[in-house]
Amino acid sequence: MSISYKKPKKRTRKSGNRIEDSTGEEMAAEEMIFQRLESAVDTLPYQRKKVLELSYFEDKSYQEIAEELGISKNTVKNHLIKARINLRDRLS
């Protein structure tokens, strides 16, 4: 199962009173970050990955995730904590 991230077409930032387009270099760096994140998420165990997807990408509450997966709310919390730790370790 692969996650499809929404990638910005073109980012802008404010600099004083004017808006500048991102450079190609910044967009390439952002693309690399998305690839690393997707790769790291793919290494998570199935249930942990599913909890992460439901929480972050489908914006479901802990209770909704627990009911959908047939697990306790505390198990949902534990999966998210361990997923964050795992992703932080892989991406640092």
Coordinates of C-alpha atoms in Angstrom, one line a residue:
M1 CA 0.0 0.0 0.0
S2 CA 1.5 3.3 -1.0
I3 CA 0.6 6.7 0.3
S4 CA -0.1 9.5 -2.1
Y5 CA 1.0 12.8 -0.7
K6 CA -0.4 16.1 -1.9
K7 CA 2.5 18.0 -3.3
P8 CA 2.3 21.7 -3.9
K9 CA 2.4 22.8 -7.5
K10 CA 4.4 25.8 -6.6
R11 CA 5.1 27.3 -3.2
T12 CA 5.4 31.0 -2.6
R13 CA 6.7 32.9 0.3
K14 CA 6.4 36.4 1.5
S15 CA 9.5 38.5 1.4
G16 CA 8.7 42.0 2.7
N17 CA 5.7 43.1 0.6
R18 CA 6.3 40.9 -2.4
I19 CA 5.8 37.2 -3.1
E20 CA 8.5 35.2 -4.7
D21 CA 8.2 31.8 -6.4
S22 CA 10.2 28.9 -5.0
T23 CA 13.4 28.0 -6.8
G24 CA 13.8 24.7 -8.6
E25 CA 16.4 23.8 -6.0
E26 CA 13.9 24.3 -3.2
M27 CA 11.3 22.3 -5.0
A28 CA 13.8 19.5 -5.6
A29 CA 14.7 19.5 -1.9
E30 CA 11.0 19.3 -1.0
E31 CA 10.5 16.4 -3.4
M32 CA 13.4 14.5 -1.8
I33 CA 11.8 15.0 1.7
F34 CA 8.5 13.6 0.4
Q35 CA 10.3 10.6 -1.0
R36 CA 12.2 10.0 2.2
L37 CA 9.0 10.3 4.2
E38 CA 7.0 7.9 2.0
S39 CA 9.9 5.4 2.1
A40 CA 10.0 5.7 5.9
V41 CA 6.2 5.3 6.3
D42 CA 6.4 2.2 4.0
T43 CA 8.7 0.5 6.6
L44 CA 6.1 0.7 9.4
P45 CA 4.2 -2.4 10.4
Y46 CA 0.8 -2.6 8.7
Q47 CA -1.4 -1.7 11.7
R48 CA 0.8 1.2 12.7
K49 CA 0.9 2.5 9.2
K50 CA -2.9 2.2 9.0
V51 CA -3.4 4.1 12.3
L52 CA -1.0 6.8 11.0
E53 CA -2.9 7.1 7.7
L54 CA -6.3 7.3 9.4
S55 CA -5.1 9.9 11.9
Y56 CA -3.1 12.2 9.7
F57 CA -4.4 11.8 6.2
E58 CA -8.1 11.1 6.9
D59 CA -8.2 13.3 10.0
K60 CA -10.0 10.7 12.1
S61 CA -10.2 10.9 15.9
Y62 CA -8.6 8.2 18.1
Q63 CA -12.0 6.9 19.0
E64 CA -13.0 6.6 15.3
I65 CA -9.8 4.8 14.4
A66 CA -10.2 2.5 17.4
E67 CA -13.7 1.6 16.3
E68 CA -12.8 1.1 12.7
L69 CA -9.8 -1.2 13.5
G70 CA -11.4 -2.9 16.5
I71 CA -8.7 -1.9 18.9
S72 CA -8.6 0.3 22.0
K73 CA -8.1 4.0 22.0
N74 CA -4.9 3.6 24.0
T75 CA -3.6 1.2 21.4
V76 CA -4.2 3.9 18.8
K77 CA -2.2 6.3 20.9
N78 CA 0.6 3.9 21.3
H79 CA 0.8 3.1 17.6
L80 CA 1.0 6.9 16.8
I81 CA 3.7 7.4 19.4
K82 CA 5.8 4.5 18.1
A83 CA 5.2 5.6 14.5
R84 CA 6.5 9.1 15.3
I85 CA 9.5 7.8 17.1
N86 CA 10.3 5.4 14.2
L87 CA 9.8 8.1 11.6
R88 CA 11.9 10.6 13.5
D89 CA 14.7 8.0 13.8
R90 CA 14.6 7.2 10.1
L91 CA 14.5 10.8 8.9
S92 CA 17.1 12.3 11.2

